[in-house]
Coordinates of C-alpha atoms and ligand atoms in Angstrom, one line a residue:
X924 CA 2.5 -14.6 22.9
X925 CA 4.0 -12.1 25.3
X926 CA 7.6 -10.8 25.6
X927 CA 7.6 -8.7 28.1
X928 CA 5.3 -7.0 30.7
X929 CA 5.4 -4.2 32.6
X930 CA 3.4 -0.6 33.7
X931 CA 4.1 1.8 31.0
X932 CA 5.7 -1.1 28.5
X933 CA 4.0 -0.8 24.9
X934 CA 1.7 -3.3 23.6
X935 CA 2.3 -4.2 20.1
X936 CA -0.7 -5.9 18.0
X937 CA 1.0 -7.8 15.5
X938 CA -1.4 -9.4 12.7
X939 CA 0.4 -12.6 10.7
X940 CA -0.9 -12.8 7.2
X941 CA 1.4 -14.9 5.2
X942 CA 4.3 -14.4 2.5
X943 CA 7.7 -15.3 2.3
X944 CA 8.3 -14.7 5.6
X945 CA 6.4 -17.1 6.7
X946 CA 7.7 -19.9 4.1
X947 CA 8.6 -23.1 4.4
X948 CA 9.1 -26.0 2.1
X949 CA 11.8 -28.3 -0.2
X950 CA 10.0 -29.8 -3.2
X951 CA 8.1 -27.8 -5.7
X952 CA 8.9 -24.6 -3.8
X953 CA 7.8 -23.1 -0.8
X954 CA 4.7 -21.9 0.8
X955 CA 3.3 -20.4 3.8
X956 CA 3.8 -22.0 6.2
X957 CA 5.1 -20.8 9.8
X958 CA 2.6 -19.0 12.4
X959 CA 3.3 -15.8 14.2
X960 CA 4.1 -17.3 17.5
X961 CA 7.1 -19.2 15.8
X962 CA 8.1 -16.3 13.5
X963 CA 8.4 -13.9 16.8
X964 CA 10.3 -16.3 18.7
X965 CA 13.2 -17.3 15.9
X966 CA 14.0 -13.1 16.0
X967 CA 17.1 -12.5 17.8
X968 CA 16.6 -9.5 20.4
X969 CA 12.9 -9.0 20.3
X970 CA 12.6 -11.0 23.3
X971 CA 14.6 -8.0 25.4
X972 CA 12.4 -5.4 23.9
X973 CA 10.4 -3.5 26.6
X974 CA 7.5 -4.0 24.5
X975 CA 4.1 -6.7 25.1
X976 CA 4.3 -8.7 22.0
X977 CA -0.1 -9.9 21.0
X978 CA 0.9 -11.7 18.4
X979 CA -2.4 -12.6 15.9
X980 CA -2.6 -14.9 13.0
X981 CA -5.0 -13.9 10.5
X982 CA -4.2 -15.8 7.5
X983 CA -1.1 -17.9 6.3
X984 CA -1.6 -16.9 2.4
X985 CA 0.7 -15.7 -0.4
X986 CA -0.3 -11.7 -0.7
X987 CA -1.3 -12.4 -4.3
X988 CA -4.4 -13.9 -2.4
X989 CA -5.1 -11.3 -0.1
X990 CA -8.4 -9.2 -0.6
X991 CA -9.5 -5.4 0.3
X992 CA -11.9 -7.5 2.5
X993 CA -8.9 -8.8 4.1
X994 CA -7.4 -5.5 4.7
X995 CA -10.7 -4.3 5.8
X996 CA -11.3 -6.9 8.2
X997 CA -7.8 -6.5 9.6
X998 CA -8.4 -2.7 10.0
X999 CA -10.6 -2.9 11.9
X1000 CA -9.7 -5.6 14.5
X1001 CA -6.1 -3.6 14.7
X1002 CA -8.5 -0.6 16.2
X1003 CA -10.5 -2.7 18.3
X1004 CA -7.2 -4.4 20.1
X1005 CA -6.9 -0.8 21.4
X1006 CA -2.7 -1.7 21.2
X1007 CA 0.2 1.5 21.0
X1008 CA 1.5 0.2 18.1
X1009 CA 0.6 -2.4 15.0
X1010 CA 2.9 -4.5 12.9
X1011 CA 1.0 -6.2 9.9
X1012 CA 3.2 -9.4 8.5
X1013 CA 2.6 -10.2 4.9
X1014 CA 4.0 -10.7 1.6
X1015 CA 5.6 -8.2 -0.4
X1016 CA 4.2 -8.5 -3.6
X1017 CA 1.3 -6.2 -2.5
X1018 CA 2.6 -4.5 -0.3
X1019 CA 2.4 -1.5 -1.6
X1020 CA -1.0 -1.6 -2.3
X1021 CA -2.2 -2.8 1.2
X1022 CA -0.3 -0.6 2.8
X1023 CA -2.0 2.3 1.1
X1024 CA -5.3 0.7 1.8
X1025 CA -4.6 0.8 5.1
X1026 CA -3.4 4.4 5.3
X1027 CA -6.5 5.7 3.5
X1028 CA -8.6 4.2 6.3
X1029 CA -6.9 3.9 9.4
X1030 CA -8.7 6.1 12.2
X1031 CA -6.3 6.4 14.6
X1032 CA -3.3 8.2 15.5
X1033 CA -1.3 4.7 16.5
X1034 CA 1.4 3.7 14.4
X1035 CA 0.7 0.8 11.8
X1036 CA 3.9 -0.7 10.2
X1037 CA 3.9 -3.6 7.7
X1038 CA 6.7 -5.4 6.8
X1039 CA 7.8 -8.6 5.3
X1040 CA 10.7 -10.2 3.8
X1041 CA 12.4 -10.7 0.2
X1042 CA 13.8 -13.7 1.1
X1043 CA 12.5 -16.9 2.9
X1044 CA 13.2 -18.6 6.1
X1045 CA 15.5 -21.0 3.9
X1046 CA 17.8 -18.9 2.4
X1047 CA 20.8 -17.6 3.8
X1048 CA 20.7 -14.1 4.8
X1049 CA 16.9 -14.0 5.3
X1050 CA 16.0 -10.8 6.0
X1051 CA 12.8 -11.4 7.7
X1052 CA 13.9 -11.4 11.4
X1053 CA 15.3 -7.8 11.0
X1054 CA 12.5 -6.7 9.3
X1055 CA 10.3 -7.8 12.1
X1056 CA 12.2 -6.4 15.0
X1057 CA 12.8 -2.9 13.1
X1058 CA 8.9 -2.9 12.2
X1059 CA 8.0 -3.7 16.0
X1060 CA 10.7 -0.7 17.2
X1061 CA 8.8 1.7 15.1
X1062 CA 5.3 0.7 16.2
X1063 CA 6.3 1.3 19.7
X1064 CA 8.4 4.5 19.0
X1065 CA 5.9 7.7 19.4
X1066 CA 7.6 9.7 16.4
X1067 CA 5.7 7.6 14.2
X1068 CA 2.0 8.2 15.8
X1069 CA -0.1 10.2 13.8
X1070 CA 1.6 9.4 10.9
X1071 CA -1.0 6.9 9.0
X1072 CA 0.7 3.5 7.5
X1073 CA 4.5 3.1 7.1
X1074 CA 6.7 0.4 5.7
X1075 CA 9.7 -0.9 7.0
X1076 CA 12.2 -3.0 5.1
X1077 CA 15.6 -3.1 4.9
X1078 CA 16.1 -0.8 7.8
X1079 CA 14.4 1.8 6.0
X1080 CA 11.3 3.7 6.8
X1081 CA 8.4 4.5 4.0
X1082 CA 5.3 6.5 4.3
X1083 CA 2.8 4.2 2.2
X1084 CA 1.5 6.7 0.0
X1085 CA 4.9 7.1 -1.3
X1086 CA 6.5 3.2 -1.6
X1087 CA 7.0 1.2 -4.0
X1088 CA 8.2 -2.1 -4.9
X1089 CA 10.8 -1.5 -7.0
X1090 CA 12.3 -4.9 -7.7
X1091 CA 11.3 -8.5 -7.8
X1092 CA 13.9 -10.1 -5.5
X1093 CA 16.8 -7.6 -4.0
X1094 CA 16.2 -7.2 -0.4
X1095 CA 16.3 -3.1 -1.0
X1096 CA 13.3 -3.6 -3.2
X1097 CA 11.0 -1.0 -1.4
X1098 CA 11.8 2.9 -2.1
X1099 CA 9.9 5.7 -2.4
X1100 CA 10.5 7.1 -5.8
X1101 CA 8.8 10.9 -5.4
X1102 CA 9.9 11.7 -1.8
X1103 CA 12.6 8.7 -0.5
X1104 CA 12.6 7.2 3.1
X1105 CA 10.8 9.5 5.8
X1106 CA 12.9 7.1 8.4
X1107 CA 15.6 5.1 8.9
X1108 CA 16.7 2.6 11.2
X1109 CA 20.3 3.6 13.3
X1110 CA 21.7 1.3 15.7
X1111 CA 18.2 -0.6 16.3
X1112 CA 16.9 2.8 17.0
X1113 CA 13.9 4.4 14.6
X1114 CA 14.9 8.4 13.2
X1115 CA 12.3 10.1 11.6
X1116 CA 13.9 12.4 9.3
X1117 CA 11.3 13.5 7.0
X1118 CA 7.7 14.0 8.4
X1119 CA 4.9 13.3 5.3
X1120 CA 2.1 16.2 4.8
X1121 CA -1.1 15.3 6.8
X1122 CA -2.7 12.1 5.0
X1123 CA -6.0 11.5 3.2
X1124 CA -8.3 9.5 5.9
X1125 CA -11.4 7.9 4.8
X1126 CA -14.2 6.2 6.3
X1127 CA -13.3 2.5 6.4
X1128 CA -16.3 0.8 3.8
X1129 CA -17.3 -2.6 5.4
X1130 CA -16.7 -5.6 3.6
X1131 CA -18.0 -7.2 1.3
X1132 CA -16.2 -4.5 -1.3
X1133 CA -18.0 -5.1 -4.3
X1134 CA -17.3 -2.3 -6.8
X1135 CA -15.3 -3.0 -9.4
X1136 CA -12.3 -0.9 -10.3
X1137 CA -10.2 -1.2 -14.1
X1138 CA -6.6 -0.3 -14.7
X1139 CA -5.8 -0.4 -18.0
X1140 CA -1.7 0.6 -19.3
X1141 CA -1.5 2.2 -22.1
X1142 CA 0.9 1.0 -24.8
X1143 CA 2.7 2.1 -28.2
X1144 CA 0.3 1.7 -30.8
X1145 CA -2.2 0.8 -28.5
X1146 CA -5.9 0.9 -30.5
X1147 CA -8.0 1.3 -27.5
X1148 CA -9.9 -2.1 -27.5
X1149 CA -9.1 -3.3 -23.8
X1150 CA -11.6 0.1 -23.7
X1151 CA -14.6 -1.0 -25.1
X1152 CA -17.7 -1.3 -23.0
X1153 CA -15.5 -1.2 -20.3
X1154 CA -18.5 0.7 -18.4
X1155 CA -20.5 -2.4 -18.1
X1156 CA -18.2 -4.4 -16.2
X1157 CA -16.4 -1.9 -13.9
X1158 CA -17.3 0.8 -11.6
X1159 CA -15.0 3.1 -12.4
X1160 CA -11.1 3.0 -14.4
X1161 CA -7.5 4.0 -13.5
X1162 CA -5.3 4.6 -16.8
X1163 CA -2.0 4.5 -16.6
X1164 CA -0.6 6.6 -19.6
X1165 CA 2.9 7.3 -21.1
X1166 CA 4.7 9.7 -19.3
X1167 CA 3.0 12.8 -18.0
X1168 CA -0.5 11.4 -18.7
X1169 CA -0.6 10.7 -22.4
X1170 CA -2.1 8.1 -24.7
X1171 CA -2.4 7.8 -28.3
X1172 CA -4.3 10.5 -30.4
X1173 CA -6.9 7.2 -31.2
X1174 CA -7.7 6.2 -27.8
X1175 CA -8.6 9.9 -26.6
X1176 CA -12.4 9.8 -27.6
X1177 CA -13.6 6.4 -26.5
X1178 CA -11.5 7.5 -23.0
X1179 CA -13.7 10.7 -23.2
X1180 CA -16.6 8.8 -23.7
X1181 CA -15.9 6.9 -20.6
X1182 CA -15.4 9.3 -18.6
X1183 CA -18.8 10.8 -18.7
X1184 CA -20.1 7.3 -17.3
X1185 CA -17.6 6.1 -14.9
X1186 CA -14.8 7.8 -13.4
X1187 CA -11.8 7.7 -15.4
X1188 CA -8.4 8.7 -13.8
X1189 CA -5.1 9.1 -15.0
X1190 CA -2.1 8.7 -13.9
X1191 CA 1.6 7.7 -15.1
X1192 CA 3.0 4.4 -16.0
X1193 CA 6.4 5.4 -15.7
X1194 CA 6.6 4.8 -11.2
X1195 CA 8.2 8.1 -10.6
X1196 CA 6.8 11.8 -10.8
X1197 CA 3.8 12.8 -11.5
X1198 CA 1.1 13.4 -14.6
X1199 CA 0.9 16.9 -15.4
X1200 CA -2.1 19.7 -16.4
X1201 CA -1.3 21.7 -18.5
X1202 CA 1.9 21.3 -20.1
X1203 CA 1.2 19.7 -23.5
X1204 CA -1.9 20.6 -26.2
X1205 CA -2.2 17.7 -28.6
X1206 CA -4.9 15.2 -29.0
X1207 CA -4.4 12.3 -26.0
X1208 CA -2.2 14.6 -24.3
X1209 CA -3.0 15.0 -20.4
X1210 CA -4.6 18.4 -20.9
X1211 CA -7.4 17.2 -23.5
X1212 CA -7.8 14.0 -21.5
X1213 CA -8.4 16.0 -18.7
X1214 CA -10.7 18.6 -20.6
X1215 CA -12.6 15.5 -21.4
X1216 CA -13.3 14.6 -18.0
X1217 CA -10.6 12.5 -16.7
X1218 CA -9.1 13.1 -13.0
X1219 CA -5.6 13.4 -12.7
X1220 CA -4.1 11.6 -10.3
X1221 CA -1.2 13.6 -9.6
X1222 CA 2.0 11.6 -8.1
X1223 CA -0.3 8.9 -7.0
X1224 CA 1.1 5.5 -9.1
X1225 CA -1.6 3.9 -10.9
X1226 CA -1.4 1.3 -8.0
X1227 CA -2.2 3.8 -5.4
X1228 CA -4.4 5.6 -7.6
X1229 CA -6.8 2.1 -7.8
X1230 CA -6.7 1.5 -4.1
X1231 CA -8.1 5.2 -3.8
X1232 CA -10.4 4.9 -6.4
X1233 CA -12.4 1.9 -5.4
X1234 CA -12.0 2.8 -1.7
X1235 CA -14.2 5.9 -2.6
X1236 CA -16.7 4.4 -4.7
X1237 CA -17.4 2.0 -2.1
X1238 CA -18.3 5.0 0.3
X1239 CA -20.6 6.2 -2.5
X1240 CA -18.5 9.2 -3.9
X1241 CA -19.5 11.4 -6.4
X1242 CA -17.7 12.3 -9.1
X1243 CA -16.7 16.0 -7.7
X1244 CA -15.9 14.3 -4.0
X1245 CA -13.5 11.6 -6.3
X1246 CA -11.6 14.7 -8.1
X1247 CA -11.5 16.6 -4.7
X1248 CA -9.7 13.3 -2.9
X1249 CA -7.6 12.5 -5.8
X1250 CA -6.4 16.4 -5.8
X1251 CA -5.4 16.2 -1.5
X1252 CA -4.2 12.4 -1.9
X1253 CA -2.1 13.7 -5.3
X1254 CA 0.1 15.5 -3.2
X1255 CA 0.5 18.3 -5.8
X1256 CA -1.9 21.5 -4.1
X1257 CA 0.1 24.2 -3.4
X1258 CA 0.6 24.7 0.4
Ligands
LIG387 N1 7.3 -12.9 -2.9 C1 6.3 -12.6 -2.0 C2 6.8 -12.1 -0.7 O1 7.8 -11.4 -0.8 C3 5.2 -13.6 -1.9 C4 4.0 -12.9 -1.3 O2 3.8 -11.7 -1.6 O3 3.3 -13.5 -0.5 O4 6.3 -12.4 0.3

């Protein structure tokens, strides 16, 4: 489907893959439903944009179904299409987690925005159509080139490695605890007002992804069983530990134990700031865990920190390439 053409107009590539946006339904609730072509055309003003809209469905699924495969898959078809911008459609429960996916191993310097919506086609003030036309104004705006995988919702602008859901149903659910918006939307227009440090960029693994990655939360009183043999069925394990990295004095040999067979990384349950180094000495803390072998994971959540994790050990990463990633992607290096 095309809006517009022209010499010199963008071309937006924009890949349909289900959620509540796409929604539709009365009894027993509603499911995707609605194709790209009819999404684009029930926005108001996108059809005055001076962008070419190539409009692609890929699947019509709720998120909670999509795959790395998926993502994969997508990836690479959104660099084939050769477009000057992409917009990826999807639900938002995952969002957050595809979105990083994609910014870990997006080759190019075109801008790739996913969006979605909180609330569906039926309900008043859906928010989909404005999230659409503010996720195709930033795909064809050139602040955002070079600048790896951003989400747009709610008229703001978040670099993936930073957002977050942060709600189950407000239409403001996605923020960006440890470094807020890099952009917002003003007057239909895209402002970049906060440019992100140069992102981690991996070699995209081809699908089928088949190593399996844990991520276990830590809780109080917590004995450590989910732990056991946990080696034999996964490929490597994200812990997400109280506060700054810590678990119970219990848990912290049968973690250490771990970590000499699989990589083991830590990071914080809490969804804001980061796990620390060397701040507290007891038994469990984050400094013996680490002397043990674990790799911090800096401000990456433990969402974020998975993605990376099995996106490495699909490319056959070693266990010193895996702490070297983890300490760029942490964001915590001194400059
Ligand atoms: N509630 C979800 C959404 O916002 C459903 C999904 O992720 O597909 O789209």
């Amino acid at each position: 489907m095309t809006c517009r053409y022209g010499a010199g107009v963008p071309r937006i590539a924009v890949f349909f893959l289900g959620g509540t946006i796409s929604m539709a339904g009365h009894y027993g609730g509603v499911v995707a439903w609605h194709g790209g072509a009819e999404l684009v055309a029930a926005v108001p003003r996108l059809g005055d944009l001076d962008v070419t809209l190539d409009v692609r469905d890929l699947r019509r699924a709720p998120s909670a179904c999509l795959t790395f495969d998926d993502i994969l898959e997508l990836a690479a078809e959104a660099e084939a299409c050769d477009a000057d911008g992409v917009v990826v459609v999807q639900g938002t429960d995952t969002l957050e987690e595809t979105s990083y996916l994609l910014d870990l191993v997006w080759q190019l310097d075109t801008p790739i925005v996913l969006t979605g919506a909180m609330r569906n086609p039926n309900l008043a003030g859906a928010d989909g159509p404005a999230n659409l036309l503010a996720a195709v104004l930033v795909a064809a705006s050139e602040q955002f080139r070079g600048l790896g995988a951003v989400v747009v919702l709610n008229d703001e602008i978040h670099a993936a490695r930073y957002v977050r859901k942060t709600h189950s149903t407000s239409p403001a659910a996605f923020a960006s605890p440890n470094a807020g918006p890099i952009g917002h939307l003003v007057e239909g227009a895209p402002v970049l007002v906060a440019q992100p440090p140069p992102r981690l960029r991996l070699a995209r693994p081809v699908p089928p992804i088949e190593v399996a990655v844990g991520l276990v939360t830590v809780t109080l009183d917590d004995d450590g069983a989910l732990l056991a043999d946990l080696d034999s069925r996964c490929d490597g394990l994200v812990l997400a530990g109280f506060g700054v990295g810590h678990v119970p004095a219990t848990m912290a040999p049968a973690i250490g134990v771990l970590a000499t067979r699989i990589p083991v990384v830590l990071s914080s349950r809490i969804g804001a700031g980061p796990v620390l180094s060397a701040t507290y000495g007891f038994t469990g803390s984050e400094s013996d865990l680490l002397a043990r072998g674990v790799i911090g994971a800096g401000l990456l959540d433990p969402y974020k920190a998975r993605v990376l994790l099995r996106v490495l050990l699909a490319g056959g990463a070693d266990r010193e390439a895996i702490a070297a990633a983890f300490a760029q992607a942490g964001g915590l290096a001194a400059g």
